[in-house]
Amino acid sequence: MTRFDKTNSDNTDFQRLVALLDKDLAIRDGDQHAFYAQFNKTVNLKNVIVCYMDEQAVGCGSFRELDPEKAEIKRMFVLPEFRGRGIATNILKELEIWAAALQYKSCALETGKNQPEAINMYRKAGYNITKNYAQYDNIGNSVCMLKQLF
């Protein structure tokens, strides 16, 4: 059985999954990892989804407010052995439903050029590449994307 739990960044399963995500990103980002890591803190995230399959935490994602009308998708991760099953897409859908319920009109996100599978998943979910925003402006490895929710 698969379930998607709404929680926050105090959730120990979320913390464990994010630690694995950070290890993966350290390899993918190489020398740029320290730059990106400063924007990926998980303290005080109020909007977290953890996906469980047969009571095992297999994936996660979260969002935070970018501005009063826009949420930013953060900390998306699925255990490697569970990838290719649509889990990330479903976590993303759950986050978008939650963001829309809180009256956010759009979701933005940043990913890296070294994460082509993530870029493809976000495109299939309706996200379009947009101008890099905020701290990612003029960062060549960053790919920023946006989706209107309503």
Tab-separated table of N, CA and C in Angstrom:
chain	number	residue	atom	x	y	z
A	1	MET	N	0.828	-1.176	0.000
A	1	MET	CA	0.000	0.000	0.000
A	1	MET	C	0.880	1.250	0.000
A	2	THR	N	0.478	2.242	-0.788
A	2	THR	CA	1.205	3.504	-0.881
A	2	THR	C	0.393	4.600	-0.214
A	3	ARG	N	1.080	5.430	0.589
A	3	ARG	CA	0.411	6.577	1.191
A	3	ARG	C	1.340	7.782	1.164
A	4	PHE	N	0.745	8.947	1.190
A	4	PHE	CA	1.471	10.207	1.158
A	4	PHE	C	1.093	10.990	2.415
A	5	ASP	N	2.031	11.116	3.332
A	5	ASP	CA	1.765	11.792	4.599
A	5	ASP	C	2.181	13.252	4.536
A	6	LYS	N	1.273	14.125	4.945
A	6	LYS	CA	1.605	15.533	5.129
A	6	LYS	C	2.279	15.669	6.485
A	7	THR	N	3.400	16.345	6.515
A	7	THR	CA	4.141	16.500	7.752
A	7	THR	C	4.977	17.772	7.674
A	8	ASN	N	6.024	17.842	8.479
A	8	ASN	CA	6.942	18.981	8.425
A	8	ASN	C	8.373	18.456	8.520
A	9	SER	N	9.313	19.373	8.558
A	9	SER	CA	10.721	18.973	8.503
A	9	SER	C	11.231	18.288	9.768
A	10	ASP	N	10.408	18.200	10.803
A	10	ASP	CA	10.802	17.457	11.997
A	10	ASP	C	10.653	15.944	11.812
A	11	ASN	N	9.984	15.528	10.763
A	11	ASN	CA	9.748	14.112	10.497
A	11	ASN	C	11.084	13.390	10.281
A	12	THR	N	11.343	12.347	11.053
A	12	THR	CA	12.639	11.661	10.976
A	12	THR	C	12.831	10.926	9.650
A	13	ASP	N	11.763	10.425	9.046
A	13	ASP	CA	11.897	9.783	7.735
A	13	ASP	C	12.291	10.812	6.683
A	14	PHE	N	11.694	12.002	6.740
A	14	PHE	CA	12.070	13.082	5.830
A	14	PHE	C	13.545	13.435	6.018
A	15	GLN	N	13.981	13.566	7.240
A	15	GLN	CA	15.375	13.915	7.513
A	15	GLN	C	16.336	12.862	6.962
A	16	ARG	N	15.965	11.587	7.100
A	16	ARG	CA	16.811	10.499	6.593
A	16	ARG	C	16.884	10.539	5.065
A	17	LEU	N	15.739	10.739	4.417
A	17	LEU	CA	15.714	10.804	2.953
A	17	LEU	C	16.500	12.012	2.441
A	18	VAL	N	16.381	13.146	3.107
A	18	VAL	CA	17.106	14.350	2.694
A	18	VAL	C	18.616	14.164	2.852
A	19	ALA	N	19.041	13.436	3.869
A	19	ALA	CA	20.471	13.150	4.024
A	19	ALA	C	20.984	12.349	2.825
A	20	LEU	N	20.181	11.399	2.340
A	20	LEU	CA	20.559	10.630	1.140
A	20	LEU	C	20.547	11.524	-0.096
A	21	LEU	N	19.563	12.403	-0.199
A	21	LEU	CA	19.510	13.362	-1.297
A	21	LEU	C	20.764	14.222	-1.308
A	22	ASP	N	21.161	14.728	-0.153
A	22	ASP	CA	22.337	15.589	-0.088
A	22	ASP	C	23.609	14.867	-0.508
A	23	LYS	N	23.730	13.581	-0.183
A	23	LYS	CA	24.887	12.799	-0.623
A	23	LYS	C	24.910	12.695	-2.142
A	24	ASP	N	23.744	12.450	-2.736
A	24	ASP	CA	23.636	12.351	-4.193
A	24	ASP	C	23.980	13.692	-4.845
A	25	LEU	N	23.451	14.770	-4.287
A	25	LEU	CA	23.699	16.091	-4.868
A	25	LEU	C	25.155	16.510	-4.728
A	26	ALA	N	25.814	16.106	-3.667
A	26	ALA	CA	27.232	16.431	-3.497
A	26	ALA	C	28.059	15.861	-4.648
A	27	ILE	N	27.674	14.677	-5.107
A	27	ILE	CA	28.365	14.059	-6.245
A	27	ILE	C	28.001	14.786	-7.535
A	28	ARG	N	26.718	15.016	-7.766
A	28	ARG	CA	26.269	15.650	-9.004
A	28	ARG	C	26.740	17.092	-9.134
A	29	ASP	N	26.702	17.832	-8.016
A	29	ASP	CA	27.050	19.255	-8.061
A	29	ASP	C	28.547	19.510	-8.026
A	30	GLY	N	29.319	18.563	-7.532
A	30	GLY	CA	30.764	18.727	-7.478
A	30	GLY	C	31.165	19.980	-6.709
A	31	ASP	N	32.004	20.788	-7.317
A	31	ASP	CA	32.534	21.993	-6.679
A	31	ASP	C	31.455	23.013	-6.323
A	32	GLN	N	30.295	22.938	-6.962
A	32	GLN	CA	29.235	23.913	-6.710
A	32	GLN	C	28.304	23.492	-5.568
A	33	HIS	N	28.562	22.351	-4.959
A	33	HIS	CA	27.643	21.842	-3.939
A	33	HIS	C	27.478	22.797	-2.754
A	34	ALA	N	28.539	23.394	-2.287
A	34	ALA	CA	28.435	24.303	-1.133
A	34	ALA	C	27.528	25.483	-1.452
A	35	PHE	N	27.605	25.982	-2.689
A	35	PHE	CA	26.731	27.087	-3.077
A	35	PHE	C	25.269	26.676	-2.962
A	36	TYR	N	24.920	25.546	-3.547
A	36	TYR	CA	23.532	25.087	-3.540
A	36	TYR	C	23.064	24.680	-2.142
A	37	ALA	N	23.946	24.066	-1.367
A	37	ALA	CA	23.563	23.548	-0.042
A	37	ALA	C	23.028	24.651	0.870
A	38	GLN	N	23.536	25.866	0.721
A	38	GLN	CA	23.075	26.951	1.593
A	38	GLN	C	21.600	27.284	1.384
A	39	PHE	N	21.039	26.915	0.235
A	39	PHE	CA	19.634	27.206	-0.058
A	39	PHE	C	18.724	25.999	0.175
A	40	ASN	N	19.276	24.925	0.655
A	40	ASN	CA	18.512	23.690	0.822
A	40	ASN	C	18.366	23.260	2.275
A	41	LYS	N	18.397	24.211	3.170
A	41	LYS	CA	18.209	23.906	4.584
A	41	LYS	C	16.775	23.425	4.805
A	42	THR	N	16.622	22.474	5.686
A	42	THR	CA	15.290	21.902	5.913
A	42	THR	C	14.678	22.318	7.243
A	43	VAL	N	15.354	23.157	7.979
A	43	VAL	CA	14.819	23.598	9.271
A	43	VAL	C	13.550	24.415	9.037
A	44	ASN	N	12.523	24.103	9.813
A	44	ASN	CA	11.261	24.849	9.807
A	44	ASN	C	10.456	24.761	8.510
A	45	LEU	N	10.638	23.713	7.724
A	45	LEU	CA	9.759	23.523	6.570
A	45	LEU	C	8.412	23.037	7.097
A	46	LYS	N	7.353	23.757	6.753
A	46	LYS	CA	6.018	23.440	7.261
A	46	LYS	C	5.250	22.498	6.342
A	47	ASN	N	5.676	22.388	5.082
A	47	ASN	CA	4.912	21.657	4.078
A	47	ASN	C	5.773	20.564	3.459
A	48	VAL	N	5.690	19.388	4.040
A	48	VAL	CA	6.506	18.242	3.628
A	48	VAL	C	5.571	17.070	3.337
A	49	ILE	N	5.882	16.349	2.273
A	49	ILE	CA	5.193	15.092	1.955
A	49	ILE	C	6.233	13.967	2.021
A	50	VAL	N	5.893	12.903	2.732
A	50	VAL	CA	6.711	11.690	2.734
A	50	VAL	C	5.847	10.574	2.165
A	51	CYS	N	6.394	9.878	1.173
A	51	CYS	CA	5.696	8.749	0.551
A	51	CYS	C	6.161	7.453	1.212
A	52	TYR	N	5.169	6.643	1.595
A	52	TYR	CA	5.440	5.340	2.197
A	52	TYR	C	4.878	4.254	1.297
A	53	MET	N	5.667	3.206	1.118
A	53	MET	CA	5.196	2.000	0.443
A	53	MET	C	5.369	0.866	1.441
A	54	ASP	N	4.256	0.233	1.797
A	54	ASP	CA	4.285	-0.835	2.795
A	54	ASP	C	5.064	-0.407	4.031
A	55	GLU	N	4.764	0.798	4.503
A	55	GLU	CA	5.327	1.374	5.731
A	55	GLU	C	6.798	1.787	5.624
A	56	GLN	N	7.411	1.667	4.449
A	56	GLN	CA	8.785	2.132	4.253
A	56	GLN	C	8.764	3.502	3.587
A	57	ALA	N	9.484	4.456	4.164
A	57	ALA	CA	9.601	5.786	3.555
A	57	ALA	C	10.493	5.678	2.331
A	58	VAL	N	9.911	5.979	1.149
A	58	VAL	CA	10.648	5.786	-0.098
A	58	VAL	C	10.886	7.082	-0.873
A	59	GLY	N	10.215	8.160	-0.489
A	59	GLY	CA	10.389	9.415	-1.213
A	59	GLY	C	9.840	10.582	-0.424
A	60	CYS	N	10.247	11.780	-0.853
A	60	CYS	CA	9.801	12.980	-0.152
A	60	CYS	C	9.857	14.192	-1.072
A	61	GLY	N	9.246	15.249	-0.599
A	61	GLY	CA	9.283	16.545	-1.260
A	61	GLY	C	8.688	17.564	-0.315
A	62	SER	N	8.908	18.826	-0.620
A	62	SER	CA	8.374	19.880	0.235
A	62	SER	C	8.185	21.147	-0.588
A	63	PHE	N	7.572	22.142	0.041
A	63	PHE	CA	7.543	23.461	-0.561
A	63	PHE	C	7.603	24.510	0.524
A	64	ARG	N	8.018	25.683	0.106
A	64	ARG	CA	8.070	26.848	0.989
A	64	ARG	C	7.552	28.032	0.190
A	65	GLU	N	7.190	29.075	0.868
A	65	GLU	CA	6.691	30.263	0.185
A	65	GLU	C	7.840	31.049	-0.436
A	66	LEU	N	7.704	31.336	-1.733
A	66	LEU	CA	8.634	32.250	-2.412
A	66	LEU	C	8.115	33.672	-2.312
A	67	ASP	N	6.828	33.818	-2.560
A	67	ASP	CA	6.124	35.082	-2.364
A	67	ASP	C	4.662	34.720	-2.094
A	68	PRO	N	3.808	35.682	-1.764
A	68	PRO	CA	2.433	35.325	-1.377
A	68	PRO	C	1.628	34.554	-2.424
A	69	GLU	N	2.067	34.560	-3.677
A	69	GLU	CA	1.338	33.835	-4.719
A	69	GLU	C	2.100	32.639	-5.282
A	70	LYS	N	3.325	32.407	-4.801
A	70	LYS	CA	4.166	31.375	-5.412
A	70	LYS	C	4.865	30.525	-4.357
A	71	ALA	N	4.716	29.212	-4.503
A	71	ALA	CA	5.425	28.253	-3.654
A	71	ALA	C	6.642	27.738	-4.412
A	72	GLU	N	7.670	27.380	-3.678
A	72	GLU	CA	8.868	26.806	-4.283
A	72	GLU	C	8.982	25.350	-3.860
A	73	ILE	N	9.030	24.460	-4.827
A	73	ILE	CA	9.202	23.029	-4.588
A	73	ILE	C	10.654	22.781	-4.187
A	74	LYS	N	10.832	22.029	-3.113
A	74	LYS	CA	12.166	21.762	-2.576
A	74	LYS	C	12.284	20.292	-2.178
A	75	ARG	N	13.510	19.814	-2.095
A	75	ARG	CA	13.895	18.555	-1.477
A	75	ARG	C	13.160	17.320	-2.005
A	76	MET	N	12.982	17.287	-3.330
A	76	MET	CA	12.367	16.127	-3.987
A	76	MET	C	13.403	15.003	-4.067
A	77	PHE	N	12.979	13.802	-3.624
A	77	PHE	CA	13.893	12.664	-3.648
A	77	PHE	C	13.102	11.367	-3.560
A	78	VAL	N	13.559	10.373	-4.324
A	78	VAL	CA	13.017	9.012	-4.247
A	78	VAL	C	14.209	8.072	-4.164
A	79	LEU	N	14.125	7.093	-3.272
A	79	LEU	CA	15.193	6.098	-3.174
A	79	LEU	C	15.455	5.478	-4.543
A	80	PRO	N	16.722	5.288	-4.896
A	80	PRO	CA	17.044	4.767	-6.239
A	80	PRO	C	16.305	3.490	-6.614
A	81	GLU	N	16.145	2.582	-5.669
A	81	GLU	CA	15.495	1.307	-5.993
A	81	GLU	C	13.990	1.437	-6.221
A	82	PHE	N	13.420	2.608	-5.962
A	82	PHE	CA	11.987	2.830	-6.176
A	82	PHE	C	11.707	3.801	-7.330
A	83	ARG	N	12.741	4.225	-8.021
A	83	ARG	CA	12.550	5.163	-9.128
A	83	ARG	C	11.920	4.455	-10.328
A	84	GLY	N	11.297	5.259	-11.181
A	84	GLY	CA	10.663	4.719	-12.372
A	84	GLY	C	9.261	4.192	-12.129
A	85	ARG	N	8.701	4.438	-10.966
A	85	ARG	CA	7.364	3.948	-10.614
A	85	ARG	C	6.346	5.080	-10.483
A	86	GLY	N	6.746	6.302	-10.821
A	86	GLY	CA	5.826	7.433	-10.730
A	86	GLY	C	5.709	8.038	-9.343
A	87	ILE	N	6.569	7.633	-8.424
A	87	ILE	CA	6.484	8.129	-7.053
A	87	ILE	C	6.765	9.625	-6.993
A	88	ALA	N	7.809	10.082	-7.643
A	88	ALA	CA	8.141	11.507	-7.620
A	88	ALA	C	7.014	12.339	-8.225
A	89	THR	N	6.437	11.858	-9.314
A	89	THR	CA	5.320	12.571	-9.945
A	89	THR	C	4.146	12.683	-8.981
A	90	ASN	N	3.867	11.614	-8.258
A	90	ASN	CA	2.758	11.644	-7.304
A	90	ASN	C	3.055	12.522	-6.096
A	91	ILE	N	4.290	12.519	-5.614
A	91	ILE	CA	4.670	13.434	-4.531
A	91	ILE	C	4.471	14.866	-5.007
A	92	LEU	N	4.920	15.165	-6.221
A	92	LEU	CA	4.781	16.508	-6.780
A	92	LEU	C	3.305	16.908	-6.880
A	93	LYS	N	2.461	15.998	-7.340
A	93	LYS	CA	1.017	16.284	-7.413
A	93	LYS	C	0.448	16.604	-6.043
A	94	GLU	N	0.837	15.830	-5.039
A	94	GLU	CA	0.358	16.075	-3.671
A	94	GLU	C	0.814	17.455	-3.182
A	95	LEU	N	2.050	17.824	-3.482
A	95	LEU	CA	2.552	19.143	-3.087
A	95	LEU	C	1.787	20.255	-3.794
A	96	GLU	N	1.499	20.069	-5.082
A	96	GLU	CA	0.752	21.085	-5.838
A	96	GLU	C	-0.673	21.242	-5.302
A	97	ILE	N	-1.328	20.138	-4.981
A	97	ILE	CA	-2.685	20.202	-4.412
A	97	ILE	C	-2.656	20.967	-3.090
A	98	TRP	N	-1.678	20.673	-2.262
A	98	TRP	CA	-1.539	21.341	-0.971
A	98	TRP	C	-1.262	22.832	-1.165
A	99	ALA	N	-0.352	23.157	-2.078
A	99	ALA	CA	-0.029	24.567	-2.346
A	99	ALA	C	-1.259	25.316	-2.865
A	100	ALA	N	-2.006	24.702	-3.775
A	100	ALA	CA	-3.225	25.333	-4.302
A	100	ALA	C	-4.255	25.544	-3.195
A	101	ALA	N	-4.378	24.591	-2.283
A	101	ALA	CA	-5.310	24.730	-1.170
A	101	ALA	C	-4.930	25.900	-0.262
A	102	LEU	N	-3.650	26.237	-0.245
A	102	LEU	CA	-3.169	27.382	0.529
A	102	LEU	C	-3.162	28.669	-0.299
A	103	GLN	N	-3.784	28.593	-1.480
A	103	GLN	CA	-3.982	29.748	-2.373
A	103	GLN	C	-2.734	30.214	-3.122
A	104	TYR	N	-1.718	29.362	-3.238
A	104	TYR	CA	-0.601	29.696	-4.108
A	104	TYR	C	-1.060	29.490	-5.541
A	105	LYS	N	-0.769	30.439	-6.412
A	105	LYS	CA	-1.211	30.374	-7.808
A	105	LYS	C	-0.235	29.625	-8.698
A	106	SER	N	1.010	29.499	-8.249
A	106	SER	CA	2.009	28.812	-9.061
A	106	SER	C	3.050	28.154	-8.168
A	107	CYS	N	3.789	27.241	-8.785
A	107	CYS	CA	4.929	26.600	-8.127
A	107	CYS	C	6.161	26.818	-8.995
A	108	ALA	N	7.241	27.189	-8.353
A	108	ALA	CA	8.535	27.341	-9.016
A	108	ALA	C	9.483	26.318	-8.416
A	109	LEU	N	10.563	26.063	-9.112
A	109	LEU	CA	11.577	25.172	-8.582
A	109	LEU	C	12.893	25.432	-9.292
A	110	GLU	N	13.942	24.961	-8.660
A	110	GLU	CA	15.276	24.990	-9.260
A	110	GLU	C	15.814	23.584	-9.216
A	111	THR	N	16.396	23.171	-10.315
A	111	THR	CA	17.114	21.910	-10.377
A	111	THR	C	18.403	22.165	-11.145
A	112	GLY	N	19.205	21.156	-11.309
A	112	GLY	CA	20.485	21.351	-11.970
A	112	GLY	C	20.572	20.658	-13.317
A	113	LYS	N	21.433	21.174	-14.151
A	113	LYS	CA	21.652	20.557	-15.464
A	113	LYS	C	22.161	19.125	-15.337
A	114	ASN	N	22.758	18.789	-14.195
A	114	ASN	CA	23.254	17.430	-13.966
A	114	ASN	C	22.168	16.493	-13.446
A	115	GLN	N	20.916	16.936	-13.518
A	115	GLN	CA	19.779	16.120	-13.093
A	115	GLN	C	18.755	16.027	-14.232
A	116	PRO	N	19.148	15.472	-15.375
A	116	PRO	CA	18.236	15.430	-16.525
A	116	PRO	C	16.960	14.643	-16.266
A	117	GLU	N	17.020	13.618	-15.409
A	117	GLU	CA	15.810	12.852	-15.106
A	117	GLU	C	14.805	13.717	-14.354
A	118	ALA	N	15.288	14.595	-13.497
A	118	ALA	CA	14.386	15.507	-12.779
A	118	ALA	C	13.771	16.513	-13.746
A	119	ILE	N	14.578	17.070	-14.612
A	119	ILE	CA	14.071	18.038	-15.601
A	119	ILE	C	12.981	17.392	-16.446
A	120	ASN	N	13.211	16.168	-16.893
A	120	ASN	CA	12.208	15.468	-17.714
A	120	ASN	C	10.925	15.215	-16.938
A	121	MET	N	11.043	14.817	-15.670
A	121	MET	CA	9.863	14.561	-14.852
A	121	MET	C	9.062	15.846	-14.662
A	122	TYR	N	9.750	16.949	-14.374
A	122	TYR	CA	9.050	18.221	-14.176
A	122	TYR	C	8.375	18.678	-15.475
A	123	ARG	N	9.038	18.507	-16.601
A	123	ARG	CA	8.410	18.880	-17.885
A	123	ARG	C	7.138	18.080	-18.114
A	124	LYS	N	7.206	16.776	-17.876
A	124	LYS	CA	6.026	15.924	-18.058
A	124	LYS	C	4.895	16.328	-17.108
A	125	ALA	N	5.251	16.917	-15.964
A	125	ALA	CA	4.261	17.352	-14.981
A	125	ALA	C	3.727	18.755	-15.270
A	126	GLY	N	4.167	19.350	-16.379
A	126	GLY	CA	3.626	20.650	-16.779
A	126	GLY	C	4.468	21.857	-16.433
A	127	TYR	N	5.684	21.646	-15.962
A	127	TYR	CA	6.579	22.762	-15.648
A	127	TYR	C	7.313	23.205	-16.909
A	128	ASN	N	7.510	24.505	-17.014
A	128	ASN	CA	8.242	25.082	-18.137
A	128	ASN	C	9.481	25.793	-17.615
A	129	ILE	N	10.547	25.705	-18.389
A	129	ILE	CA	11.773	26.408	-18.020
A	129	ILE	C	11.502	27.905	-18.069
A	130	THR	N	11.975	28.598	-17.058
A	130	THR	CA	11.781	30.030	-16.936
A	130	THR	C	13.119	30.684	-16.593
A	131	LYS	N	13.121	31.983	-16.566
A	131	LYS	CA	14.330	32.721	-16.194
A	131	LYS	C	14.729	32.333	-14.770
A	132	ASN	N	16.017	32.145	-14.559
A	132	ASN	CA	16.491	31.835	-13.213
A	132	ASN	C	16.124	32.961	-12.264
A	133	TYR	N	15.652	32.607	-11.093
A	133	TYR	CA	15.165	33.579	-10.129
A	133	TYR	C	16.088	33.657	-8.913
A	134	ALA	N	15.945	34.768	-8.211
A	134	ALA	CA	16.589	35.018	-6.917
A	134	ALA	C	18.057	34.601	-6.931
A	135	GLN	N	18.428	33.757	-5.983
A	135	GLN	CA	19.832	33.373	-5.822
A	135	GLN	C	20.382	32.577	-6.996
A	136	TYR	N	19.516	32.061	-7.865
A	136	TYR	CA	19.963	31.253	-9.006
A	136	TYR	C	20.190	32.092	-10.266
A	137	ASP	N	19.880	33.376	-10.210
A	137	ASP	CA	20.106	34.272	-11.341
A	137	ASP	C	21.592	34.246	-11.704
A	138	ASN	N	21.882	34.067	-12.969
A	138	ASN	CA	23.255	34.023	-13.491
A	138	ASN	C	24.063	32.809	-13.027
A	139	ILE	N	23.397	31.757	-12.556
A	139	ILE	CA	24.084	30.513	-12.193
A	139	ILE	C	23.871	29.542	-13.349
A	140	GLY	N	24.922	29.294	-14.086
A	140	GLY	CA	24.838	28.524	-15.324
A	140	GLY	C	24.366	27.096	-15.178
A	141	ASN	N	24.598	26.462	-14.034
A	141	ASN	CA	24.199	25.075	-13.846
A	141	ASN	C	22.734	24.939	-13.422
A	142	SER	N	22.114	26.051	-13.007
A	142	SER	CA	20.738	26.008	-12.518
A	142	SER	C	19.732	26.037	-13.657
A	143	VAL	N	18.668	25.253	-13.485
A	143	VAL	CA	17.526	25.264	-14.389
A	143	VAL	C	16.310	25.567	-13.522
A	144	CYS	N	15.683	26.719	-13.756
A	144	CYS	CA	14.494	27.091	-13.000
A	144	CYS	C	13.262	26.824	-13.848
A	145	MET	N	12.203	26.382	-13.171
A	145	MET	CA	10.987	25.988	-13.860
A	145	MET	C	9.778	26.541	-13.101
A	146	LEU	N	8.652	26.660	-13.813
A	146	LEU	CA	7.461	27.254	-13.239
A	146	LEU	C	6.220	26.557	-13.789
A	147	LYS	N	5.207	26.425	-12.930
A	147	LYS	CA	3.925	25.871	-13.345
A	147	LYS	C	2.815	26.702	-12.699
A	148	GLN	N	1.837	27.096	-13.490
A	148	GLN	CA	0.653	27.764	-12.958
A	148	GLN	C	-0.280	26.701	-12.389
A	149	LEU	N	-0.772	26.936	-11.181
A	149	LEU	CA	-1.688	25.986	-10.553
A	149	LEU	C	-3.133	26.317	-10.872
A	150	PHE	N	-3.438	27.618	-10.923
A	150	PHE	CA	-4.773	28.080	-11.294
A	150	PHE	C	-4.691	29.519	-11.700
